[in-house]
CSV table of C-alpha atoms in Angstrom, one decimal:
chain,number,residue,atom,x,y,z
A,14,MET,CA,67.2,80.5,179.2
A,15,LEU,CA,68.6,83.7,180.6
A,16,THR,CA,72.2,83.4,181.7
A,17,GLY,CA,73.7,86.9,181.4
A,18,PRO,CA,72.1,88.3,184.6
A,19,PHE,CA,73.3,85.4,186.7
A,20,ILE,CA,76.8,85.6,185.3
A,21,ASN,CA,76.9,89.4,185.9
A,22,ALA,CA,75.6,89.0,189.5
A,23,ALA,CA,78.1,86.2,190.2
A,24,ALA,CA,80.9,88.4,189.0
A,25,VAL,CA,79.9,91.2,191.4
A,26,LEU,CA,79.5,88.7,194.2
A,27,VAL,CA,82.9,87.0,193.7
A,28,GLY,CA,84.7,90.3,192.9
A,29,GLY,CA,83.2,92.0,196.0
A,30,THR,CA,84.1,89.1,198.2
A,31,LEU,CA,87.6,88.9,196.8
A,32,GLY,CA,88.1,92.7,197.2
A,33,ALA,CA,86.9,92.6,200.8
A,34,LEU,CA,89.4,89.8,201.6
A,35,LEU,CA,92.3,91.7,199.9
A,36,SER,CA,91.3,94.8,201.8
A,37,HIS,CA,94.0,97.6,201.3
A,38,ARG,CA,96.6,95.2,200.0
A,39,LEU,CA,95.7,96.1,196.4
A,40,PRO,CA,98.3,98.7,195.1
A,41,GLU,CA,97.0,102.2,194.7
A,42,ARG,CA,98.3,102.5,191.2
A,43,VAL,CA,96.0,99.6,190.2
A,44,ARG,CA,93.0,101.3,191.8
A,45,SER,CA,93.6,104.5,189.9
A,46,SER,CA,94.5,103.2,186.5
A,47,MET,CA,91.9,100.4,186.0
A,48,PRO,CA,88.8,102.7,185.7
A,49,SER,CA,90.2,104.2,182.6
A,50,ILE,CA,90.6,100.7,181.1
A,51,PHE,CA,87.0,100.0,182.0
A,52,GLY,CA,86.0,103.1,180.0
A,53,LEU,CA,88.1,102.1,177.1
A,54,ALA,CA,86.5,98.7,177.0
A,55,SER,CA,83.1,100.3,177.1
A,56,LEU,CA,84.0,102.5,174.1
A,57,GLY,CA,85.2,99.4,172.1
A,58,ILE,CA,81.9,97.6,172.8
A,59,GLY,CA,79.9,100.7,171.8
A,60,ILE,CA,81.7,101.0,168.5
A,61,LEU,CA,81.1,97.3,167.7
A,62,LEU,CA,77.3,97.8,168.3
A,63,VAL,CA,76.9,101.1,166.5
A,64,VAL,CA,78.2,99.6,163.2
A,65,LYS,CA,75.2,97.2,163.3
A,66,CYS,CA,72.8,100.1,162.6
A,67,VAL,CA,70.4,99.5,159.7
A,68,ASN,CA,68.7,102.9,159.5
A,69,LEU,CA,71.1,105.7,160.4
A,70,PRO,CA,68.3,108.3,160.7
A,71,VAL,CA,66.5,106.1,163.2
A,72,MET,CA,69.6,105.8,165.4
A,73,VAL,CA,70.1,109.6,165.4
A,74,LEU,CA,66.5,110.5,165.9
A,75,ALA,CA,66.0,108.0,168.7
A,76,THR,CA,69.1,109.2,170.5
A,77,LEU,CA,68.1,112.9,170.2
A,78,VAL,CA,64.4,112.6,171.1
A,79,GLY,CA,65.0,110.0,173.8
A,80,THR,CA,67.7,112.1,175.5
A,81,LEU,CA,65.4,115.2,175.2
A,82,ILE,CA,62.6,113.2,177.0
A,83,GLY,CA,65.1,112.1,179.6
A,84,GLU,CA,66.3,115.6,180.2
A,85,LEU,CA,62.7,117.0,180.5
A,86,CYS,CA,61.7,114.2,182.8
A,87,TYR,CA,64.9,114.5,185.0
A,88,VAL,CA,65.5,110.7,184.8
A,89,GLU,CA,69.0,110.9,186.2
A,90,ARG,CA,67.9,113.3,188.9
A,91,GLY,CA,65.1,110.9,189.8
A,92,ILE,CA,67.5,108.0,190.2
A,93,SER,CA,69.9,110.2,192.3
A,94,SER,CA,67.0,111.2,194.5
A,95,GLY,CA,66.0,107.6,195.0
A,96,VAL,CA,69.5,106.5,196.0
A,97,ASN,CA,69.9,109.6,198.2
A,98,ALA,CA,66.8,108.6,200.1
A,99,LEU,CA,68.4,105.1,200.5
A,100,ARG,CA,71.5,106.9,201.8
A,101,ASN,CA,69.4,108.8,204.4
A,102,VAL,CA,67.8,105.6,205.6
A,103,MET,CA,71.2,104.0,206.0
A,104,GLN,CA,72.5,107.0,207.9
A,105,LYS,CA,69.5,106.9,210.3
A,106,ARG,CA,70.5,103.4,211.3
A,107,LYS,CA,73.5,104.9,213.1
A,108,THR,CA,71.6,105.6,216.3
A,109,GLY,CA,73.1,107.5,219.3
A,110,GLU,CA,75.7,109.4,217.3
A,111,ALA,CA,76.0,111.7,214.3
A,112,ALA,CA,77.4,110.2,211.1
A,113,ASN,CA,81.1,111.1,210.9
A,114,SER,CA,82.9,112.1,207.7
A,115,ALA,CA,84.3,108.5,207.2
A,116,HIS,CA,80.8,107.1,207.4
A,117,GLU,CA,79.5,109.8,205.0
A,118,THR,CA,82.3,108.9,202.5
A,119,PHE,CA,81.3,105.2,202.8
A,120,ILE,CA,77.7,105.9,202.1
A,121,GLN,CA,78.5,108.2,199.1
A,122,SER,CA,80.7,105.6,197.6
A,123,LEU,CA,78.2,102.8,198.2
A,124,VAL,CA,75.4,104.9,196.5
A,125,ALA,CA,77.7,105.5,193.5
A,126,ILE,CA,78.3,101.8,192.9
A,127,ILE,CA,74.6,100.9,193.4
A,128,ILE,CA,73.9,103.2,190.5
A,129,LEU,CA,76.9,101.9,188.5
A,130,PHE,CA,75.8,98.2,188.9
A,131,CYS,CA,72.0,98.4,189.0
A,132,ALA,CA,71.1,101.4,186.8
A,133,SER,CA,73.8,101.6,184.2
A,134,GLY,CA,72.9,101.9,180.6
A,135,THR,CA,75.1,98.9,179.8
A,136,GLY,CA,73.2,96.6,182.2
A,137,ILE,CA,69.8,97.8,181.1
A,138,PHE,CA,70.6,97.5,177.4
A,139,GLY,CA,72.4,94.2,177.9
A,140,ALA,CA,69.4,92.7,179.8
A,141,MET,CA,66.9,93.9,177.3
A,142,ARG,CA,69.0,92.6,174.4
A,143,GLU,CA,69.4,89.2,175.9
A,144,GLY,CA,65.7,89.0,176.5
A,145,MET,CA,64.9,89.8,172.9
A,146,THR,CA,67.7,87.9,171.1
A,147,GLY,CA,69.0,85.4,173.6
A,148,ASP,CA,72.5,86.8,173.2
A,149,PRO,CA,74.1,87.4,176.6
A,150,SER,CA,77.4,88.7,175.3
A,151,ILE,CA,76.8,92.3,176.5
A,152,LEU,CA,76.1,91.2,180.0
A,153,ILE,CA,79.1,88.8,180.0
A,154,ALA,CA,81.4,91.6,178.8
A,155,LYS,CA,79.9,93.8,181.6
A,156,ALA,CA,80.5,90.9,184.0
A,157,PHE,CA,84.3,91.1,183.4
A,158,LEU,CA,84.2,94.9,183.9
A,159,ASP,CA,82.0,94.6,187.0
A,160,PHE,CA,84.3,91.9,188.5
A,161,PHE,CA,87.3,94.2,188.6
A,162,THR,CA,85.3,97.2,189.6
A,163,ALA,CA,83.8,95.3,192.5
A,164,VAL,CA,87.3,94.2,193.6
A,165,ILE,CA,88.6,97.7,193.6
A,166,PHE,CA,85.6,99.2,195.5
A,167,ALA,CA,85.4,96.4,198.0
A,168,THR,CA,89.0,96.9,199.1
A,169,SER,CA,87.7,100.0,200.9
A,170,LEU,CA,83.9,99.3,201.3
A,171,GLY,CA,84.1,95.7,202.3
A,172,PHE,CA,81.5,93.0,201.7
A,173,ALA,CA,78.7,95.5,201.1
A,174,VAL,CA,79.8,95.6,197.5
A,175,ALA,CA,79.2,91.9,197.1
A,176,MET,CA,75.6,92.3,198.4
A,177,ILE,CA,74.7,94.7,195.5
A,178,SER,CA,74.7,91.6,193.3
A,179,VAL,CA,71.2,90.7,194.7
A,180,PRO,CA,69.3,93.9,193.6
A,181,MET,CA,71.3,93.9,190.4
A,182,LEU,CA,70.1,90.4,189.5
A,183,ILE,CA,66.5,91.3,190.3
A,184,VAL,CA,66.6,94.4,188.0
A,185,GLN,CA,68.3,92.6,185.1
A,186,LEU,CA,66.0,89.5,185.3
A,187,SER,CA,63.0,91.7,185.3
A,188,LEU,CA,64.1,93.7,182.3
A,189,ALA,CA,65.1,90.6,180.3
A,190,THR,CA,61.8,88.8,181.1
A,191,CYS,CA,59.8,91.8,180.0
A,192,ALA,CA,61.9,92.1,176.8
A,193,THR,CA,61.0,88.5,175.9
A,194,LEU,CA,57.4,89.7,175.4
A,195,ILE,CA,58.6,92.1,172.8
A,196,LEU,CA,60.5,89.6,170.7
A,197,PRO,CA,57.6,88.3,168.5
A,198,LEU,CA,56.9,91.9,167.4
A,199,THR,CA,60.5,92.7,166.2
A,200,THR,CA,62.2,92.5,162.9
A,201,PRO,CA,66.0,92.3,162.0
A,202,ALA,CA,66.0,96.0,161.1
A,203,MET,CA,64.4,96.9,164.5
A,204,MET,CA,66.9,94.8,166.3
A,205,GLY,CA,69.8,96.4,164.4
A,206,ASP,CA,68.7,99.9,165.2
A,207,PHE,CA,68.0,99.1,168.8
A,208,THR,CA,71.5,97.6,169.1
A,209,ALA,CA,73.0,100.7,167.5
A,210,VAL,CA,71.2,103.0,170.0
A,211,GLY,CA,72.5,100.8,172.8
A,212,GLY,CA,76.0,101.3,171.3
A,213,ILE,CA,75.6,105.1,171.6
A,214,LEU,CA,74.8,104.7,175.3
A,215,LEU,CA,77.9,102.5,175.8
A,216,LEU,CA,80.0,105.1,174.0
A,217,ALA,CA,78.6,107.8,176.3
A,218,THR,CA,79.3,105.5,179.3
A,219,GLY,CA,82.9,105.0,178.2
A,220,LEU,CA,83.5,108.7,177.8
A,221,ARG,CA,82.1,109.3,181.2
A,222,ILE,CA,84.1,106.6,182.9
A,223,CYS,CA,87.3,108.0,181.3
A,224,GLY,CA,86.5,111.5,182.5
A,225,ILE,CA,86.4,112.9,178.9
A,226,LYS,CA,82.8,114.0,178.9
A,227,MET,CA,80.3,113.6,181.8
A,228,PHE,CA,77.3,112.5,179.8
A,229,ALA,CA,74.0,112.1,181.8
A,230,VAL,CA,73.7,108.5,180.5
A,231,ALA,CA,70.5,107.8,182.6
A,232,ASN,CA,68.8,110.6,180.7
A,233,MET,CA,69.6,108.8,177.5
A,234,LEU,CA,67.8,105.6,178.5
A,235,PRO,CA,64.4,106.6,176.9
A,236,ALA,CA,66.2,106.3,173.5
A,237,LEU,CA,66.1,102.5,173.9
A,238,VAL,CA,62.4,102.6,174.2
A,239,LEU,CA,62.0,104.7,171.1
A,240,ALA,CA,64.5,102.8,168.9
A,241,MET,CA,62.2,100.0,167.8
A,242,PRO,CA,59.0,102.0,167.2
A,243,LEU,CA,60.9,104.6,165.2
A,244,SER,CA,62.6,101.8,163.2
A,245,ALA,CA,59.3,100.2,162.4
A,246,LEU,CA,57.8,103.5,161.3
A,247,TRP,CA,60.9,104.3,159.2
A,248,THR,CA,60.8,100.9,157.5
A,249,ALA,CA,57.1,101.3,156.8
A,250,PHE,CA,57.1,104.8,155.3
A,251,PHE,CA,60.6,105.5,154.0
A,252,ALA,CA,62.7,102.3,153.5
């Protein structure tokens, strides 16, 4: 039974509601310092997952080739274009007056957290991993991070943050359900290499959140698709 997506969605719902109720009463120093802690936690999770690698060449090759495919296909740009289209639709709903700068800032921030919650490498990898292994630990860890993130964003964006829990739940449930179909075809080595590639994505996410290096994490997502086939081929011909 899938539990991670529901826990993660509940964390965003409760965190967004609590943040909206707190409004601007949350100290500014907390808002500015917590994102770095989120990035540090993501780095820690990534390190724990990378050490589970079974075939090191598979992890390296999947990451390199997957990222190359993502760059050539403009995955991150495609996601940005989709959410920008959503932003334009939301702006058009303000009939009778042009969108002012405050509204524009609101929409830009809302688009950013939609990407963060619904299209992050952590969420996609965590949902796929639970679907294939039944282990919800990645999504539960993400739920803790998302709870505090939702609280911070909702102090300025209001209850709109809590509503993002609905599409996020749909995305994660869809990924986890599809991943269950792959489970009979996997081996322990394939799962270890897949987990290690996911750890690389979490390391990139942590570095990006901390502002150390702005990796295009969405462009790295194809690496997750390549990890298992490459692991199977490596085991068959070289292991």
